[in-house]
Short mmCIF file of C-alpha atoms and ligand atoms in Angstrom, two decimals:
data_model
loop_
_atom_site.label_atom_id
_atom_site.label_comp_id
_atom_site.label_asym_id
_atom_site.label_seq_id
_atom_site.Cartn_x
_atom_site.Cartn_y
_atom_site.Cartn_z
CA MET B 1 -1.02 4.64 -16.27
CA LYS B 2 -3.24 2.25 -18.07
CA LEU B 3 -3.06 -1.53 -18.20
CA GLU B 4 -4.21 -2.74 -21.65
CA LYS B 5 -3.82 -6.24 -21.56
CA LEU B 6 -3.44 -8.90 -18.77
CA ASN B 7 -2.42 -12.48 -19.11
CA LEU B 8 -2.26 -14.91 -16.10
CA SER B 9 -1.60 -18.52 -16.02
CA GLY B 10 -1.40 -20.70 -12.85
CA PHE B 11 -2.21 -17.72 -10.78
CA ARG B 12 -4.75 -18.59 -7.89
CA ASN B 13 -7.67 -20.63 -9.75
CA HIS B 14 -6.56 -18.91 -13.16
CA GLY B 15 -5.43 -21.57 -15.29
CA SER B 16 -5.22 -19.30 -18.36
CA THR B 17 -6.78 -16.00 -18.38
CA VAL B 18 -6.18 -13.49 -20.93
CA PHE B 19 -8.21 -10.23 -21.66
CA THR B 20 -8.01 -6.85 -23.01
CA CYS B 21 -8.81 -3.89 -20.79
CA SER B 22 -11.07 -0.88 -21.06
CA PRO B 23 -9.03 2.21 -20.52
CA THR B 24 -11.91 3.34 -18.37
CA VAL B 25 -13.94 1.06 -16.21
CA ASN B 26 -13.66 -2.77 -15.97
CA LEU B 27 -15.98 -4.70 -13.85
CA PHE B 28 -15.77 -8.12 -12.88
CA VAL B 29 -18.86 -9.93 -12.12
CA GLY B 30 -19.81 -13.30 -10.93
CA ARG B 31 -20.62 -15.42 -7.91
CA ASN B 32 -18.46 -15.87 -4.91
CA GLY B 33 -15.47 -17.65 -5.21
CA GLN B 34 -15.21 -17.60 -9.03
CA GLY B 35 -11.70 -15.65 -9.11
CA LYS B 36 -12.65 -11.88 -9.26
CA THR B 37 -10.54 -10.75 -6.51
CA ASN B 38 -7.63 -12.81 -7.77
CA ILE B 39 -7.62 -10.91 -10.88
CA LEU B 40 -7.03 -7.76 -8.97
CA GLU B 41 -4.54 -9.40 -6.73
CA ALA B 42 -2.83 -10.23 -10.01
CA ILE B 43 -2.67 -6.70 -11.17
CA ALA B 44 -1.50 -5.34 -8.00
CA TYR B 45 1.28 -7.74 -8.13
CA LEU B 46 2.61 -6.34 -11.42
CA SER B 47 2.91 -3.07 -9.51
CA ILE B 48 4.21 -3.80 -5.82
CA GLY B 49 5.72 -7.29 -7.02
CA LYS B 50 4.04 -9.09 -4.16
CA SER B 51 0.43 -10.02 -3.18
CA PHE B 52 -1.57 -6.98 -1.46
CA TYR B 53 -2.87 -9.60 1.07
CA SER B 54 0.53 -10.58 2.02
CA ALA B 55 0.17 -14.00 1.04
CA PRO B 56 3.19 -15.85 0.31
CA ASP B 57 3.98 -16.51 -3.22
CA ASN B 58 3.65 -20.36 -2.62
CA ASN B 59 0.03 -19.85 -1.88
CA LEU B 60 -0.64 -17.89 -5.43
CA VAL B 61 0.37 -20.94 -7.54
CA ARG B 62 -2.67 -22.86 -8.73
CA ARG B 63 -2.84 -26.20 -7.01
CA GLY B 64 -1.40 -28.76 -9.10
CA ASP B 65 0.74 -26.29 -11.18
CA GLU B 66 4.62 -25.82 -10.76
CA GLY B 67 4.38 -22.00 -10.87
CA PHE B 68 2.69 -18.80 -12.06
CA VAL B 69 3.24 -16.30 -14.60
CA ILE B 70 1.55 -12.70 -14.76
CA TYR B 71 1.95 -10.80 -17.68
CA GLY B 72 0.68 -7.08 -18.48
CA SER B 73 1.11 -4.74 -21.00
CA PHE B 74 1.15 -0.77 -19.67
CA LEU B 75 0.55 2.52 -21.39
CA SER B 76 2.02 5.13 -19.60
CA ASP B 77 0.10 8.52 -19.47
CA SER B 78 2.81 10.02 -21.77
CA GLY B 79 2.25 7.18 -24.41
CA VAL B 80 5.04 4.91 -23.38
CA ARG B 81 4.62 1.06 -23.74
CA TYR B 82 5.88 -1.28 -21.17
CA SER B 83 5.54 -4.79 -20.94
CA VAL B 84 6.11 -6.65 -17.44
CA GLY B 85 6.28 -10.33 -17.03
CA ILE B 86 6.74 -12.11 -13.52
CA ARG B 87 7.42 -15.72 -13.33
CA PHE B 88 7.32 -17.76 -9.93
CA THR B 89 8.54 -21.07 -9.67
CA GLU B 90 7.61 -23.08 -6.78
CA ASN B 91 10.33 -25.55 -6.23
CA ASN B 92 13.30 -23.36 -6.46
CA LYS B 93 11.20 -20.42 -5.22
CA ILE B 94 12.74 -18.29 -8.04
CA LYS B 95 10.96 -15.03 -9.02
CA GLU B 96 11.85 -13.46 -12.15
CA VAL B 97 10.88 -9.77 -13.15
CA ARG B 98 11.14 -8.73 -16.86
CA ILE B 99 10.29 -5.03 -17.99
CA ASN B 100 10.43 -4.80 -21.63
CA ASN B 101 11.89 -8.30 -21.84
CA LYS B 102 14.81 -7.11 -19.48
CA GLU B 103 15.55 -9.14 -16.45
CA GLN B 104 15.46 -6.80 -13.28
CA GLU B 105 18.11 -7.66 -10.68
CA ARG B 106 15.89 -6.44 -7.85
CA ILE B 107 12.06 -6.80 -7.67
CA SER B 108 12.15 -3.17 -6.23
CA THR B 109 12.74 -1.56 -9.45
CA LEU B 110 9.01 -2.37 -10.30
CA ILE B 111 7.47 -0.63 -7.28
CA GLY B 112 5.87 2.96 -8.13
CA LYS B 113 6.73 2.62 -11.99
CA PHE B 114 3.10 1.26 -12.42
CA PRO B 115 1.34 2.82 -9.59
CA VAL B 116 -1.58 1.38 -8.15
CA VAL B 117 -4.31 2.33 -5.32
CA ILE B 118 -6.28 -0.55 -3.84
CA LEU B 119 -9.26 -0.77 -1.83
CA TYR B 120 -10.29 -4.13 -0.54
CA PRO B 121 -12.65 -5.13 2.39
CA ASP B 122 -9.88 -5.91 4.96
CA GLN B 123 -8.68 -2.53 4.75
CA HIS B 124 -11.09 -1.25 7.51
CA THR B 125 -8.13 -2.11 9.85
CA ILE B 126 -6.35 1.08 8.64
CA THR B 127 -9.23 3.29 10.36
CA ASN B 128 -10.04 0.77 13.36
CA GLY B 129 -6.82 -1.62 13.47
CA GLY B 130 -3.88 -0.86 15.56
CA PRO B 131 -1.03 1.47 14.50
CA GLY B 132 0.84 -1.15 12.57
CA GLU B 133 -2.03 -1.11 9.84
CA ARG B 134 -1.43 2.67 9.56
CA ARG B 135 2.32 2.32 9.18
CA ARG B 136 1.88 -0.11 6.44
CA PHE B 137 -0.81 1.94 4.56
CA MET B 138 1.95 4.64 4.66
CA ASP B 139 4.87 2.77 3.82
CA LEU B 140 3.07 1.18 0.80
CA VAL B 141 2.25 4.79 -0.57
CA LEU B 142 5.28 6.24 0.16
CA SER B 143 7.37 3.41 -1.42
CA GLN B 144 5.49 3.60 -4.71
CA ALA B 145 5.68 7.61 -4.43
CA HIS B 146 9.23 8.10 -3.84
CA PRO B 147 12.00 5.10 -4.82
CA GLY B 148 14.27 6.76 -2.16
CA TYR B 149 11.76 5.80 0.66
CA PHE B 150 11.55 2.11 -0.26
CA GLU B 151 15.55 1.98 -0.21
CA THR B 152 15.84 3.75 2.92
CA LEU B 153 12.95 1.82 4.58
CA THR B 154 14.60 -1.60 3.58
CA GLU B 155 17.93 -0.58 4.69
CA TYR B 156 16.42 0.66 7.98
CA ARG B 157 14.54 -2.88 8.40
CA ARG B 158 17.78 -4.77 8.04
CA ILE B 159 19.62 -2.47 10.54
CA LEU B 160 16.62 -3.00 13.04
CA ARG B 161 16.61 -6.72 12.77
CA GLN B 162 20.26 -6.67 13.23
CA ARG B 163 20.16 -4.33 16.36
CA ASN B 164 17.20 -6.34 17.60
CA THR B 165 19.48 -9.69 17.41
CA ILE B 166 22.14 -7.99 19.28
CA LEU B 167 19.86 -6.72 22.18
CA THR B 168 18.15 -10.09 22.41
CA GLU B 169 21.51 -11.99 22.80
CA SER B 170 23.01 -9.25 25.03
CA ARG B 171 20.07 -8.96 27.36
CA GLY B 172 21.06 -7.27 30.70
CA ARG B 173 24.84 -6.90 29.55
CA GLY B 174 24.71 -3.34 28.79
CA SER B 175 28.20 -2.49 28.12
CA ARG B 176 28.64 -5.59 25.62
CA ALA B 177 25.53 -4.56 23.79
CA ARG B 178 26.96 -0.85 23.48
CA GLY B 179 29.88 -1.69 21.92
CA LEU B 180 28.27 -4.07 19.08
CA LEU B 181 25.38 -1.78 18.46
CA GLU B 182 27.57 1.31 18.02
CA PRO B 183 28.88 0.79 14.35
CA TRP B 184 25.07 0.83 13.44
CA ASP B 185 23.91 3.96 15.18
CA GLU B 186 24.92 6.66 12.78
CA ARG B 187 23.20 4.88 9.78
CA PHE B 188 20.26 3.71 12.11
CA LEU B 189 19.50 7.13 13.06
CA ASP B 190 19.77 8.78 9.51
CA CYS B 191 17.51 6.30 8.02
CA ALA B 192 14.93 6.92 11.07
CA ILE B 193 15.08 10.60 10.56
CA GLU B 194 14.69 10.17 6.80
CA ILE B 195 11.91 8.12 6.97
CA THR B 196 10.23 10.45 9.70
CA LEU B 197 10.50 13.35 7.76
CA TYR B 198 9.07 11.67 4.55
CA ARG B 199 6.10 10.35 6.49
CA TYR B 200 5.73 14.07 8.12
CA SER B 201 5.10 15.61 4.75
CA PHE B 202 3.08 12.73 3.26
CA ILE B 203 0.74 13.36 6.45
CA SER B 204 0.40 16.96 5.73
CA GLU B 205 0.11 16.74 2.13
CA ILE B 206 -2.46 14.03 2.15
CA GLU B 207 -4.39 15.85 4.75
CA THR B 208 -5.43 18.56 2.52
CA TYR B 209 -6.73 16.07 -0.15
CA LEU B 210 -8.45 14.07 2.34
CA GLN B 211 -10.50 17.11 3.74
CA ASP B 212 -11.54 17.92 0.17
CA ASN B 213 -12.67 14.23 -0.81
CA TYR B 214 -14.28 13.64 2.61
CA GLY B 215 -16.37 16.81 1.84
CA LYS B 216 -17.56 15.24 -1.30
CA ILE B 217 -18.59 11.90 0.36
CA VAL B 218 -20.13 13.19 3.34
CA ASP B 219 -22.67 15.92 3.46
CA ASP B 220 -22.55 17.09 7.13
CA PRO B 221 -19.72 19.49 7.89
CA GLU B 222 -17.45 17.25 9.76
CA LYS B 223 -13.60 17.56 9.23
CA PRO B 224 -11.03 14.81 9.03
CA SER B 225 -7.52 15.22 10.13
CA LEU B 226 -4.38 13.49 10.61
CA LYS B 227 -1.74 13.55 13.16
CA TYR B 228 1.76 11.98 13.04
CA ASP B 229 3.07 10.93 16.32
CA ALA B 230 6.70 10.48 16.14
CA ALA B 231 9.32 9.33 18.53
CA THR B 232 11.04 12.46 17.83
CA PRO B 233 8.44 15.11 17.10
CA PHE B 234 9.19 17.23 14.21
CA ASP B 235 9.47 20.84 14.81
CA VAL B 236 9.62 23.30 11.95
CA ASN B 237 11.28 25.89 14.00
CA ILE B 238 14.62 24.42 14.42
CA SER B 239 17.20 23.60 11.76
CA GLU B 240 17.74 20.22 10.26
CA GLU B 241 21.02 19.82 12.44
CA GLN B 242 19.31 20.73 15.51
CA GLN B 243 16.57 18.22 14.62
CA LYS B 244 19.23 15.43 14.38
CA GLU B 245 20.82 16.44 17.57
CA LYS B 246 17.46 16.10 19.14
CA ALA B 247 16.74 12.72 17.72
CA TYR B 248 20.33 11.46 18.82
CA LYS B 249 19.52 12.66 22.34
CA ALA B 250 16.19 10.85 22.52
CA PHE B 251 17.51 7.43 20.98
CA TYR B 252 20.53 7.38 23.54
CA ALA B 253 18.10 8.12 26.17
CA THR B 254 16.31 4.88 25.31
CA PHE B 255 19.31 2.80 25.79
CA ASP B 256 18.47 1.57 29.38
CA ASN B 257 15.13 0.45 28.10
CA GLU B 258 16.56 -1.44 25.12
CA ILE B 259 18.66 -3.32 27.22
CA ARG B 260 15.77 -4.03 29.63
CA TYR B 261 13.29 -5.21 27.05
CA GLY B 262 15.90 -6.62 24.44
CA THR B 263 14.40 -4.54 21.52
CA THR B 264 14.79 -1.34 19.71
CA VAL B 265 12.27 1.04 21.43
CA PHE B 266 13.18 4.23 19.57
CA GLY B 267 12.52 4.83 15.88
CA PRO B 268 9.65 5.19 12.94
CA HIS B 269 8.57 1.17 13.40
CA ARG B 270 7.12 2.53 16.69
CA ASP B 271 5.33 5.76 15.26
CA GLU B 272 1.80 5.95 15.02
CA VAL B 273 -0.38 8.16 12.96
CA ILE B 274 -3.99 9.39 14.63
CA LEU B 275 -6.92 9.71 12.39
CA PHE B 276 -9.71 12.31 13.59
CA ILE B 277 -13.13 13.47 12.65
CA ASN B 278 -13.80 16.73 14.15
CA ASP B 279 -11.00 16.34 16.83
CA LEU B 280 -12.55 12.99 17.88
CA GLU B 281 -10.04 9.77 17.33
CA VAL B 282 -11.73 7.67 14.41
CA ARG B 283 -10.41 4.56 15.85
CA LYS B 284 -12.36 5.04 19.14
CA PHE B 285 -15.35 6.98 18.26
CA ALA B 286 -16.26 6.99 14.67
CA SER B 287 -19.39 5.21 13.46
CA GLN B 288 -19.00 2.38 10.99
CA GLY B 289 -20.03 4.73 8.22
CA GLN B 290 -17.84 7.42 9.21
CA GLN B 291 -15.19 5.17 9.31
CA LYS B 292 -15.94 3.76 5.62
CA SER B 293 -16.13 7.20 4.33
CA PHE B 294 -12.84 8.04 5.86
CA LEU B 295 -11.15 5.28 4.24
CA VAL B 296 -12.63 5.73 0.72
CA ALA B 297 -11.73 9.60 0.94
CA LEU B 298 -8.04 8.40 2.32
CA LYS B 299 -7.80 6.22 -0.70
CA ILE B 300 -9.03 8.75 -3.28
CA SER B 301 -6.30 10.99 -1.89
CA GLU B 302 -3.83 8.31 -2.21
CA SER B 303 -4.43 8.31 -5.70
CA GLN B 304 -4.02 12.07 -6.11
CA TYR B 305 -0.99 12.10 -4.00
CA LEU B 306 0.63 9.35 -6.21
CA LEU B 307 -0.25 11.31 -9.29
CA GLU B 308 1.25 14.39 -8.07
CA LYS B 309 4.18 12.66 -6.98
CA ARG B 310 4.98 10.14 -9.96
CA LYS B 311 3.32 12.41 -12.64
CA GLU B 312 1.29 9.32 -13.51
CA GLN B 313 -2.37 8.35 -12.96
CA PRO B 314 -2.36 5.54 -10.68
CA LEU B 315 -4.67 2.32 -11.72
CA ILE B 316 -7.54 2.05 -9.02
CA LEU B 317 -8.66 -1.53 -7.86
CA LEU B 318 -11.70 -1.66 -5.96
CA ASP B 319 -12.59 -4.84 -4.46
CA ASP B 320 -16.26 -5.66 -3.59
CA LEU B 321 -17.06 -1.96 -3.21
CA PHE B 322 -20.80 -2.43 -3.27
CA GLY B 323 -20.77 -5.37 -0.72
CA GLU B 324 -18.76 -2.69 1.56
CA LEU B 325 -20.68 0.80 0.91
CA ASP B 326 -24.52 1.57 1.07
CA ARG B 327 -25.86 2.64 -2.74
CA GLU B 328 -25.26 6.25 -2.33
CA ARG B 329 -21.70 6.10 -1.06
CA SER B 330 -20.87 3.65 -3.78
CA ARG B 331 -22.14 5.74 -6.38
CA LYS B 332 -20.41 8.87 -5.10
CA VAL B 333 -17.00 6.86 -5.01
CA LEU B 334 -17.62 5.70 -8.54
CA GLU B 335 -18.27 9.16 -9.81
CA LEU B 336 -15.04 10.25 -7.95
CA THR B 337 -12.91 7.57 -9.15
CA THR B 338 -13.90 7.05 -12.81
CA GLY B 339 -13.02 10.46 -13.30
CA MET B 340 -9.64 9.76 -12.18
CA GLY B 341 -8.07 6.83 -13.94
CA GLN B 342 -8.77 3.56 -15.12
CA THR B 343 -10.45 1.56 -12.46
CA PHE B 344 -10.99 -2.42 -12.07
CA VAL B 345 -13.96 -3.00 -9.85
CA THR B 346 -15.22 -6.83 -8.66
CA SER B 347 -19.06 -7.45 -7.57
CA ALA B 348 -20.77 -10.40 -6.72
CA ASP B 349 -23.92 -8.66 -7.99
CA GLU B 350 -24.29 -8.88 -11.95
CA SER B 351 -26.65 -6.17 -12.19
CA ILE B 352 -24.33 -3.64 -10.95
CA GLY B 353 -23.22 -2.64 -14.58
CA ASP B 354 -26.76 -1.70 -15.45
CA THR B 355 -27.64 0.06 -12.25
CA HIS B 356 -24.33 1.85 -12.05
CA TYR B 357 -22.62 2.10 -15.05
CA THR B 358 -25.49 2.90 -17.54
CA SER B 359 -24.06 6.53 -17.91
CA LEU B 360 -20.82 5.70 -18.60
CA ASN B 361 -19.01 5.25 -21.92
CA GLY B 362 -16.40 2.63 -22.75
CA HIS B 363 -16.71 0.54 -19.47
CA ILE B 364 -16.30 -3.59 -20.12
CA GLN B 365 -18.07 -5.93 -18.01
CA PHE B 366 -16.43 -9.34 -17.55
CA VAL B 367 -17.97 -12.40 -16.14
CA VAL B 368 -15.68 -14.47 -14.31
CA SER B 369 -16.38 -17.77 -13.85
CA GLU B 370 -14.47 -21.16 -12.09
CA GLY B 371 -11.14 -19.19 -12.81
CA SER B 372 -11.79 -17.92 -16.33
CA ILE B 373 -13.53 -15.07 -17.90
CA ALA B 374 -16.66 -16.60 -19.14
CA HIS B 375 -17.77 -13.91 -21.48
CA VAL B 376 -17.89 -10.14 -21.60
N1 ATP S 401 -3.59 -21.46 -4.98
C1 ATP S 401 -4.85 -21.68 -5.49
N2 ATP S 401 -4.94 -22.68 -6.39
C2 ATP S 401 -6.31 -22.88 -6.77
N3 ATP S 401 -7.52 -22.28 -6.30
C3 ATP S 401 -7.32 -21.41 -5.29
C4 ATP S 401 -5.73 -20.93 -5.18
N4 ATP S 401 -6.03 -19.80 -4.12
C5 ATP S 401 -7.12 -19.65 -4.16
N5 ATP S 401 -7.99 -20.11 -5.04
C6 ATP S 401 -9.46 -20.18 -5.06
O1 ATP S 401 -10.01 -19.25 -5.68
C7 ATP S 401 -11.43 -18.89 -5.42
C8 ATP S 401 -11.36 -17.60 -4.74
O2 ATP S 401 -11.29 -16.47 -5.46
P1 ATP S 401 -11.58 -15.29 -5.18
O3 ATP S 401 -11.19 -14.54 -3.85
O4 ATP S 401 -10.99 -14.37 -6.28
O5 ATP S 401 -13.20 -14.97 -5.43
P2 ATP S 401 -14.13 -13.96 -5.87
O6 ATP S 401 -14.61 -14.24 -7.13
O7 ATP S 401 -13.40 -12.64 -5.40
O8 ATP S 401 -15.21 -14.13 -4.73
P3 ATP S 401 -15.98 -13.20 -3.70
O9 ATP S 401 -17.31 -12.96 -4.57
O10 ATP S 401 -16.51 -14.27 -2.73
O11 ATP S 401 -15.39 -12.27 -3.03
C9 ATP S 401 -11.54 -20.05 -4.35
O12 ATP S 401 -12.31 -20.83 -4.85
C10 ATP S 401 -10.15 -20.55 -3.78
O13 ATP S 401 -10.43 -21.75 -3.58
MG1 MG S 402 -13.60 -11.31 -3.92
#
């Protein structure tokens, strides 16, 4: 997938910004606080229907404006053109999504059609933060890769909220809660099992990519690996039916605890992905440099995984890459990513184009200043 043209109005500090993209590398340079990251946020918004920083839509509206519009023109790898428009109006909170001028009933129809991989500074929480950060990472990749995953995850979260409300309200009154929860049990478990299976295969497939990519970034013979730690460990030696039976047993065994704590304690919302380098847990033992290399290798793997599943090269957004990584590592990352598809890179260092991109053909350097593209 390639983004051909982007048009922003009233988005963050961009009053009206329009530009035509390079199909290879797009470099946004400019001083701090000028609106470079905001451009990446807008591009990602076209792909995932929300801010990748999880900022509420209201915050994205340019102060003093009534709403924002993001418009992008995409060209798929097979040569099909799509126009995507998103309009958000602040006072009635209405978000309108149009693909080829056709209004979409649900924002979810957008997710995965225009796949995107984002690497931004805060993401070191994937390697050193709590389990929730790694679940969020997995959920975003899997939602883009498999439309069915996003649907099931949405349903699972809805049932989970309902279960938790019932559990909070009937704390200590087990039999009352059991009666109210029962109608949800089967669907809750089916969703839980489906999500868990998707995540298991994701982890095993992405691990192969990860080991290959990590080896290209780090010279030492270190080996990264991943482990999915689930409420009901998946056993390849048993049938799907037996797997389901095992999950049901484990689920019902938590009932006393559910009543005690007033919340759902079984399920993929509690699962964990553990990252390792040479069998040592990354979060606890890896150096900052190792963590960065791990993260970058994981992101490149994400792009390969999305390409494999969607048969579409994702856009690659690299926010402040050079600020985050040392020269040698950022050079390697650029080498790897520019061979993979269309990239959008930001940097506060205006000389970056000369030092890193001289050997590349077709890159465009945009200078961003006070919420507009000053010159190319
Ligand atoms: N809703 C909004 N309305 C107006 N301005 C906003 C809004 N949200 C953010 N901004 C402004 O956008 C600017 C930050 O933009 P951005 O994060 O894209 O900067 P940047 O060029 O990436 O800077 P850095 O190099 O420091 O990362 C700030 O000046 C901020 O005040
Ligand atoms: Mg920035």
